[in-house]
Tab-separated table of C-alpha atoms and ligand atoms in Angstrom:
chain	number	residue	atom	x	y	z
A	1	MET	CA	-65.487	6.917	9.587
A	2	SER	CA	-64.762	5.690	13.101
A	3	GLU	CA	-64.895	8.083	16.012
A	4	LEU	CA	-61.325	7.110	16.812
A	5	THR	CA	-59.723	8.333	13.642
A	6	LEU	CA	-56.648	10.237	14.738
A	7	GLU	CA	-53.947	11.938	12.784
A	8	PRO	CA	-50.728	9.911	12.652
A	9	GLY	CA	-48.679	10.753	15.685
A	10	THR	CA	-51.557	12.236	17.707
A	11	SER	CA	-50.746	9.614	20.292
A	12	THR	CA	-47.209	10.854	20.798
A	13	PRO	CA	-44.694	9.578	23.311
A	14	GLY	CA	-44.307	12.015	26.128
A	15	ARG	CA	-48.033	12.574	26.067
A	16	HIS	CA	-48.767	9.156	27.549
A	17	ALA	CA	-45.500	7.297	27.887
A	18	SER	CA	-43.169	7.827	30.831
A	19	ASP	CA	-39.397	7.473	30.759
A	20	ASP	CA	-39.536	4.169	32.676
A	21	VAL	CA	-38.593	1.294	30.446
A	22	VAL	CA	-40.958	-1.629	31.089
A	23	LEU	CA	-39.557	-4.000	28.483
A	24	ARG	CA	-36.033	-3.988	27.062
A	25	VAL	CA	-35.365	-6.482	24.286
A	26	SER	CA	-31.721	-6.829	23.229
A	27	ASP	CA	-30.545	-8.756	20.202
A	28	LEU	CA	-33.425	-11.227	20.081
A	29	ALA	CA	-33.201	-14.168	17.679
A	30	VAL	CA	-35.754	-16.932	17.029
A	31	ARG	CA	-34.917	-20.017	14.979
A	32	TYR	CA	-37.215	-22.902	14.094
A	33	ALA	CA	-35.372	-26.220	13.709
A	34	ALA	CA	-35.578	-28.072	10.433
A	35	GLY	CA	-38.488	-30.479	10.132
A	36	ARG	CA	-38.738	-31.798	6.635
A	37	GLY	CA	-37.733	-28.422	5.234
A	38	ALA	CA	-34.783	-26.160	6.006
A	39	ALA	CA	-34.369	-24.465	9.390
A	40	VAL	CA	-35.898	-20.990	9.507
A	41	THR	CA	-34.377	-17.974	11.211
A	42	ALA	CA	-37.574	-16.034	11.829
A	43	VAL	CA	-36.108	-13.180	13.907
A	44	ARG	CA	-32.549	-11.898	14.364
A	45	GLY	CA	-30.803	-8.940	15.988
A	46	VAL	CA	-34.058	-7.375	17.195
A	47	SER	CA	-33.654	-4.711	19.923
A	48	PHE	CA	-36.259	-2.278	21.236
A	49	ASP	CA	-37.583	-0.706	24.434
A	50	VAL	CA	-41.177	-0.191	25.505
A	51	ARG	CA	-41.868	2.496	28.093
A	52	ARG	CA	-44.634	2.631	30.666
A	53	GLY	CA	-47.879	3.773	29.049
A	54	GLU	CA	-46.410	3.492	25.568
A	55	VAL	CA	-47.993	1.738	22.600
A	56	PHE	CA	-45.170	0.291	20.510
A	57	GLY	CA	-46.329	-0.847	17.091
A	58	VAL	CA	-44.696	-3.687	15.162
A	59	VAL	CA	-45.517	-3.622	11.481
A	60	GLY	CA	-44.307	-5.711	8.574
A	61	GLU	CA	-45.574	-8.083	5.940
A	62	SER	CA	-46.636	-11.679	6.484
A	63	GLY	CA	-43.759	-13.902	7.632
A	64	SER	CA	-41.545	-11.018	8.796
A	65	GLY	CA	-41.393	-12.463	12.342
A	66	LYS	CA	-43.948	-10.367	14.260
A	67	SER	CA	-45.761	-13.260	15.972
A	68	SER	CA	-42.443	-15.004	16.640
A	69	ILE	CA	-41.343	-11.950	18.676
A	70	CYS	CA	-44.579	-11.942	20.751
A	71	ASN	CA	-44.489	-15.676	21.356
A	72	ALA	CA	-40.775	-15.560	22.253
A	73	LEU	CA	-41.436	-12.809	24.826
A	74	MET	CA	-44.216	-14.950	26.317
A	75	ARG	CA	-42.032	-18.077	26.032
A	76	MET	CA	-44.863	-19.769	24.198
A	77	LEU	CA	-43.014	-21.058	21.142
A	78	PRO	CA	-43.102	-24.707	20.033
A	79	ASN	CA	-40.268	-27.038	21.116
A	80	SER	CA	-38.725	-26.763	17.658
A	81	ALA	CA	-37.930	-23.090	18.339
A	82	ARG	CA	-34.684	-21.750	19.822
A	83	VAL	CA	-34.653	-18.275	21.332
A	84	GLU	CA	-31.480	-16.305	22.020
A	85	ALA	CA	-30.994	-12.752	23.252
A	86	THR	CA	-28.477	-10.648	25.102
A	87	GLY	CA	-31.386	-9.845	27.389
A	88	VAL	CA	-35.174	-9.588	27.600
A	89	GLU	CA	-35.647	-7.452	30.705
A	90	PHE	CA	-39.084	-6.992	32.182
A	91	GLY	CA	-39.631	-5.551	35.659
A	92	GLY	CA	-35.993	-6.126	36.670
A	93	ARG	CA	-35.970	-9.754	35.541
A	94	ASP	CA	-34.555	-11.442	32.450
A	95	LEU	CA	-37.541	-13.329	31.047
A	96	LEU	CA	-35.365	-15.838	29.210
A	97	SER	CA	-33.547	-16.865	32.430
A	98	LEU	CA	-36.686	-17.544	34.475
A	99	THR	CA	-37.780	-21.075	35.301
A	100	ASP	CA	-40.967	-22.341	33.665
A	101	LYS	CA	-42.734	-21.986	37.011
A	102	GLN	CA	-41.610	-18.357	37.426
A	103	MET	CA	-42.708	-17.636	33.872
A	104	ARG	CA	-46.146	-19.160	34.539
A	105	GLY	CA	-46.473	-16.670	37.414
A	106	ILE	CA	-45.901	-13.744	35.019
A	107	ARG	CA	-47.852	-14.988	32.008
A	108	GLY	CA	-51.430	-13.729	32.012
A	109	THR	CA	-50.942	-11.662	35.158
A	110	GLU	CA	-48.064	-9.243	34.510
A	111	ILE	CA	-47.782	-9.808	30.767
A	112	ALA	CA	-50.852	-10.724	28.748
A	113	LEU	CA	-51.011	-11.918	25.161
A	114	VAL	CA	-53.900	-11.500	22.774
A	115	PRO	CA	-52.951	-14.153	20.231
A	116	GLN	CA	-53.364	-13.845	16.501
A	117	ARG	CA	-55.751	-16.797	16.223
A	118	PRO	CA	-58.552	-16.524	18.839
A	119	MET	CA	-60.099	-19.937	18.159
A	120	THR	CA	-56.998	-21.769	19.346
A	121	SER	CA	-57.021	-19.941	22.693
A	122	LEU	CA	-60.478	-20.940	23.905
A	123	SER	CA	-61.591	-24.463	24.768
A	124	PRO	CA	-63.967	-25.529	21.965
A	125	THR	CA	-65.956	-27.854	24.223
A	126	THR	CA	-66.631	-25.527	27.188
A	127	PRO	CA	-69.438	-22.942	27.164
A	128	VAL	CA	-68.145	-19.390	26.871
A	129	GLY	CA	-69.748	-18.351	30.181
A	130	GLN	CA	-67.835	-21.041	32.081
A	131	GLN	CA	-64.585	-19.957	30.459
A	132	LEU	CA	-65.298	-16.344	31.419
A	133	ARG	CA	-65.775	-17.460	35.034
A	134	TRP	CA	-62.317	-19.123	34.957
A	135	TYR	CA	-60.853	-15.671	34.382
A	136	PHE	CA	-63.310	-13.216	35.959
A	137	GLY	CA	-64.649	-15.440	38.765
A	138	ASP	CA	-67.965	-14.192	40.098
A	139	SER	CA	-67.083	-10.629	39.076
A	140	ILE	CA	-68.493	-11.563	35.665
A	141	ASP	CA	-71.862	-10.782	37.313
A	142	ASP	CA	-70.707	-7.277	38.393
A	143	SER	CA	-72.306	-4.465	36.473
A	144	ASP	CA	-68.893	-2.802	35.892
A	145	VAL	CA	-67.493	-5.883	34.168
A	146	ARG	CA	-70.686	-6.367	32.156
A	147	ASP	CA	-70.665	-2.688	31.185
A	148	SER	CA	-67.054	-2.964	29.981
A	149	LEU	CA	-67.887	-6.058	27.944
A	150	ALA	CA	-71.017	-4.448	26.531
A	151	ARG	CA	-69.023	-1.321	25.564
A	152	ILE	CA	-66.950	-3.386	23.156
A	153	GLY	CA	-70.045	-4.888	21.570
A	154	LEU	CA	-70.231	-8.120	23.540
A	155	HIS	CA	-73.914	-7.768	24.525
A	156	SER	CA	-74.855	-10.776	22.457
A	157	VAL	CA	-72.129	-12.904	24.073
A	158	LEU	CA	-73.361	-11.931	27.536
A	159	GLY	CA	-76.864	-12.966	26.496
A	160	ARG	CA	-75.719	-16.438	25.344
A	161	LEU	CA	-73.182	-17.518	27.928
A	162	ASP	CA	-74.184	-21.180	27.734
A	163	ASN	CA	-73.140	-21.401	24.053
A	164	LEU	CA	-69.898	-22.996	22.865
A	165	PRO	CA	-67.233	-20.766	21.191
A	166	SER	CA	-68.146	-22.212	17.780
A	167	ARG	CA	-71.507	-20.392	17.997
A	168	PHE	CA	-69.802	-16.979	18.011
A	169	SER	CA	-68.047	-15.072	15.255
A	170	GLY	CA	-64.256	-14.792	15.118
A	171	GLY	CA	-64.582	-11.070	15.860
A	172	GLN	CA	-66.689	-11.685	18.983
A	173	LEU	CA	-64.180	-14.233	20.271
A	174	GLN	CA	-61.273	-11.901	19.518
A	175	ARG	CA	-62.933	-9.133	21.560
A	176	LEU	CA	-63.620	-11.607	24.352
A	177	LEU	CA	-59.912	-12.462	24.513
A	178	ILE	CA	-58.947	-8.785	24.590
A	179	ALA	CA	-61.384	-8.241	27.464
A	180	ILE	CA	-60.025	-11.266	29.354
A	181	ALA	CA	-56.409	-10.198	28.769
A	182	THR	CA	-56.865	-6.602	29.871
A	183	LEU	CA	-59.723	-6.539	32.389
A	184	THR	CA	-58.957	-9.524	34.610
A	185	ASN	CA	-55.465	-9.292	36.070
A	186	ARG	CA	-54.639	-5.751	34.980
A	187	PRO	CA	-51.253	-6.645	33.455
A	188	SER	CA	-48.542	-4.002	33.026
A	189	LEU	CA	-47.661	-5.205	29.508
A	190	LEU	CA	-50.008	-6.384	26.790
A	191	LEU	CA	-48.753	-8.129	23.666
A	192	ALA	CA	-51.535	-7.716	21.122
A	193	ASP	CA	-50.895	-9.774	17.979
A	194	GLU	CA	-53.135	-8.506	15.167
A	195	PRO	CA	-55.967	-8.078	17.705
A	196	THR	CA	-58.389	-6.286	15.405
A	197	THR	CA	-57.625	-7.872	12.052
A	198	THR	CA	-60.869	-9.862	11.973
A	199	LEU	CA	-63.045	-6.950	13.090
A	200	ASP	CA	-65.068	-4.498	11.034
A	201	ALA	CA	-64.118	-0.810	11.191
A	202	THR	CA	-66.713	0.187	13.812
A	203	VAL	CA	-65.916	-2.613	16.230
A	204	GLN	CA	-62.212	-2.127	15.573
A	205	ALA	CA	-62.570	1.501	16.672
A	206	GLN	CA	-64.393	0.400	19.867
A	207	VAL	CA	-61.620	-2.049	20.687
A	208	LEU	CA	-58.827	0.457	20.001
A	209	LYS	CA	-60.628	2.975	22.195
A	210	LEU	CA	-60.933	0.379	24.953
A	211	LEU	CA	-57.201	-0.391	24.735
A	212	LEU	CA	-56.212	3.295	24.832
A	213	GLY	CA	-58.593	3.821	27.771
A	214	ILE	CA	-56.942	0.998	29.716
A	215	ARG	CA	-53.524	2.335	28.771
A	216	ASP	CA	-54.501	5.736	30.206
A	217	THR	CA	-56.050	4.478	33.450
A	218	LEU	CA	-53.553	1.704	34.241
A	219	GLY	CA	-50.425	3.022	32.543
A	220	LEU	CA	-50.510	-0.206	30.533
A	221	SER	CA	-47.751	-0.648	27.948
A	222	ILE	CA	-48.759	-2.303	24.708
A	223	VAL	CA	-46.814	-4.025	21.945
A	224	TYR	CA	-49.300	-3.758	19.095
A	225	VAL	CA	-48.653	-5.994	16.082
A	226	SER	CA	-50.426	-5.198	12.858
A	227	HIS	CA	-49.898	-5.197	9.127
A	228	ASP	CA	-52.420	-2.330	8.924
A	229	LEU	CA	-50.627	1.017	8.875
A	230	GLY	CA	-53.956	2.828	9.273
A	231	VAL	CA	-54.475	1.178	12.677
A	232	ILE	CA	-50.830	1.712	13.622
A	233	ALA	CA	-51.194	5.436	12.857
A	234	GLN	CA	-54.182	5.695	15.171
A	235	ILE	CA	-52.936	3.867	18.228
A	236	CYS	CA	-49.130	3.774	18.390
A	237	ASP	CA	-46.628	6.177	19.953
A	238	ARG	CA	-43.644	4.563	18.241
A	239	VAL	CA	-43.365	1.964	15.526
A	240	GLY	CA	-40.842	-0.725	14.634
A	241	VAL	CA	-40.832	-1.856	11.000
A	242	MET	CA	-39.909	-5.525	10.475
A	243	TYR	CA	-38.532	-6.974	7.268
A	244	GLY	CA	-37.156	-10.501	6.888
A	245	GLY	CA	-36.870	-11.009	10.656
A	246	ARG	CA	-35.026	-7.714	11.260
A	247	LEU	CA	-36.161	-4.358	12.566
A	248	VAL	CA	-35.193	-2.048	9.718
A	249	GLU	CA	-36.597	1.180	11.189
A	250	VAL	CA	-37.885	2.408	14.564
A	251	ALA	CA	-39.412	5.887	14.818
A	252	THR	CA	-42.143	7.883	16.481
A	253	THR	CA	-45.420	7.429	14.634
A	254	SER	CA	-45.302	11.019	13.450
A	255	ASP	CA	-41.746	10.673	12.057
A	256	LEU	CA	-42.531	7.342	10.451
A	257	PHE	CA	-45.499	8.719	8.523
A	258	HIS	CA	-44.092	12.160	7.739
A	259	ARG	CA	-40.364	11.418	7.409
A	260	PRO	CA	-39.909	7.711	6.623
A	261	GLN	CA	-36.240	6.767	6.186
A	262	HIS	CA	-35.975	3.161	5.064
A	263	PRO	CA	-36.899	2.324	1.443
A	264	TYR	CA	-39.118	-0.503	2.748
A	265	THR	CA	-41.008	1.860	5.059
A	266	LYS	CA	-41.493	4.225	2.118
A	267	ALA	CA	-42.766	1.355	-0.029
A	268	LEU	CA	-45.199	0.284	2.696
A	269	LEU	CA	-46.567	3.813	2.989
A	270	GLY	CA	-46.832	4.089	-0.801
A	271	ALA	CA	-48.950	0.923	-0.870
A	272	MET	CA	-51.382	2.236	1.774
A	273	PRO	CA	-54.888	2.525	0.277
A	274	ALA	CA	-55.851	5.354	2.681
A	275	ARG	CA	-53.069	7.515	1.187
A	276	TRP	CA	-54.227	6.895	-2.352
A	277	THR	CA	-56.090	9.567	-4.293
A	278	PRO	CA	-57.333	9.297	-7.889
A	279	GLU	CA	-54.860	12.050	-8.911
A	280	ARG	CA	-51.980	9.825	-7.852
A	281	GLY	CA	-52.844	7.190	-10.447
A	282	ARG	CA	-52.291	3.532	-9.659
A	283	LEU	CA	-51.675	2.471	-6.062
A	284	SER	CA	-48.008	1.561	-5.835
A	285	THR	CA	-47.117	-2.044	-5.112
A	286	LEU	CA	-43.894	-3.569	-3.914
A	287	ARG	CA	-42.192	-5.616	-6.621
A	288	GLY	CA	-41.059	-9.191	-5.892
A	289	THR	CA	-41.714	-11.242	-2.781
A	290	ALA	CA	-40.117	-11.512	0.641
A	291	ALA	CA	-38.864	-15.046	-0.139
A	292	GLY	CA	-35.262	-15.503	1.032
A	293	ALA	CA	-35.309	-12.316	3.092
A	294	ASN	CA	-34.024	-14.127	6.169
A	295	ARG	CA	-30.624	-14.875	4.596
A	296	ALA	CA	-27.698	-14.033	6.833
A	297	THR	CA	-25.731	-11.567	4.716
A	298	GLY	CA	-26.659	-8.142	3.479
A	299	CYS	CA	-29.779	-6.058	3.924
A	300	PRO	CA	-32.864	-8.303	3.893
A	301	PHE	CA	-34.677	-5.802	1.649
A	302	ALA	CA	-31.879	-5.528	-0.936
A	303	PRO	CA	-33.400	-7.956	-3.516
A	304	ARG	CA	-36.513	-5.743	-3.772
A	305	CYS	CA	-34.962	-2.339	-3.198
A	306	ALA	CA	-34.688	0.033	-6.179
A	307	LEU	CA	-31.733	1.771	-4.477
A	308	ALA	CA	-29.699	-1.360	-3.667
A	309	ASP	CA	-26.117	-1.824	-4.874
A	310	ALA	CA	-23.489	-4.537	-4.302
A	311	ARG	CA	-22.744	-3.350	-0.753
A	312	CYS	CA	-26.423	-3.781	0.202
A	313	THR	CA	-26.467	-7.433	-0.856
A	314	GLU	CA	-23.137	-8.224	0.827
A	315	GLU	CA	-23.045	-6.243	4.043
A	316	MET	CA	-25.714	-5.905	6.718
A	317	PRO	CA	-26.236	-2.180	7.387
A	318	ALA	CA	-25.346	-1.034	10.903
A	319	VAL	CA	-27.929	0.511	13.213
A	320	LEU	CA	-28.010	4.294	12.723
A	321	GLY	CA	-29.457	5.842	15.867
A	322	ASP	CA	-30.462	4.137	19.081
A	323	ARG	CA	-33.286	2.080	20.546
A	324	THR	CA	-35.678	5.032	20.506
A	325	SER	CA	-35.271	5.812	16.864
A	326	MET	CA	-33.115	3.998	14.336
A	327	VAL	CA	-32.765	2.889	10.746
A	328	ARG	CA	-30.646	0.190	9.091
A	329	CYS	CA	-29.836	1.283	5.539
A	330	HIS	CA	-26.566	1.952	3.683
A	331	ARG	CA	-28.271	4.551	1.470
A	332	VAL	CA	-29.547	6.533	4.456
A	333	GLU	CA	-26.138	6.253	6.119
A	334	GLU	CA	-24.362	7.536	3.006
A	335	ALA	CA	-26.781	10.460	2.738
A	336	THR	CA	-26.154	11.651	6.310
B	401	ATP	N1	-43.742	-23.251	14.303
B	401	ATP	C1	-42.999	-22.882	13.260
B	401	ATP	N2	-42.141	-23.761	12.672
B	401	ATP	C2	-41.370	-23.391	11.624
B	401	ATP	N3	-41.382	-22.143	11.083
B	401	ATP	C3	-42.215	-21.232	11.625
B	401	ATP	C4	-43.067	-21.547	12.737
B	401	ATP	N4	-43.779	-20.419	13.062
B	401	ATP	C5	-43.382	-19.467	12.198
B	401	ATP	N5	-42.450	-19.944	11.333
B	401	ATP	C6	-41.764	-19.207	10.263
B	401	ATP	O1	-41.144	-18.057	10.836
B	401	ATP	C7	-41.285	-16.924	9.970
B	401	ATP	C8	-41.970	-15.800	10.738
B	401	ATP	O2	-43.294	-16.209	11.078
B	401	ATP	P1	-44.239	-15.330	11.998
B	401	ATP	O3	-45.486	-16.117	12.233
B	401	ATP	O4	-43.473	-14.854	13.158
B	401	ATP	O5	-44.524	-14.093	11.006
B	401	ATP	P2	-45.594	-12.907	11.104
B	401	ATP	O6	-44.852	-11.650	10.800
B	401	ATP	O7	-46.323	-12.993	12.388
B	401	ATP	O8	-46.572	-13.237	9.889
B	401	ATP	P3	-48.163	-12.964	9.746
B	401	ATP	O9	-48.302	-11.491	9.408
B	401	ATP	O10	-48.548	-13.840	8.580
B	401	ATP	O11	-48.835	-13.347	11.013
B	401	ATP	C9	-42.058	-17.408	8.760
B	401	ATP	O12	-41.122	-17.717	7.751
B	401	ATP	C10	-42.764	-18.647	9.239
B	401	ATP	O13	-42.960	-19.560	8.192
B	402	MG	MG1	-48.311	-13.273	12.883
């Protein structure tokens, strides 16, 4: 068991997060134009705030639009993508209205991204040590920087700086990118897209501890994307649950785990191996697939929801609540 195993909601807002909103996303939509296939609406109507020092988790199954949100915020989507929003405010600026040059000034310095696929973010033909110098300069030789890198298990990388990235494991490269993103320019917002998915439990715990440490010392805000509810429970203050490109529930970590509202959130929790005990019998699984979830009408979860009726397939549920805590579900609305 890792030394960082916390109870869900231990990392509560108010304990670390301030009231200052660092990032305010309003009505974000991402569409990919049709290539040979049909156009895809990957994200729609997504609104959330992230406060200073807060870790905001984004959870949802594969294809639900998590990476599209991160890449849209960084303005790093392919040309085929169209991004629309009422606003994406960061530090008093609307990120979507900035020029490319202004955005380059923010990317990597004020907002950092740890991308989902580490291999595509490092040059394959340049030794790792040289790439580290691009980011850290000569401070890579400082004992503080080396200590920080060693603390997240990068001793072996530091001992082989003349090797190319291909000579390291995916987990080592992923940790290297986290170190570069957080330790070099000290950004105020980190977008971490599945940053520990390729790591074993021990190293994952070291990395999560490093991130929480940086959050505490710098007041760093983190958008933490994961499909792993166990990790989300350990690190996040609040969580947004994505389904079919929509946020269907936003809640504090404690509320999400102890009082889930949306049927999809409940299904996700029911399918969590860590919550399974032999007495419970078979681990529950979610019937059907998410195919077609990004259709325009109705609740995206309706085709798989045991509680759905005609209204759910025809009418998109309204947001119940606000940006801090909300759910989109006709059944929950009718019950309140
Ligand atoms: N460059 C692209 N061109 C066309 N469609 C894309 C592109 N990138 C993503 N998509 C589509 O957008 C939807 C959301 O993808 P996205 O990568 O944001 O999901 P995700 O939640 O990050 O999934 P995963 O958990 O697998 O990383 C998917 O249907 C995907 O096929
Ligand atoms: Mg992704």
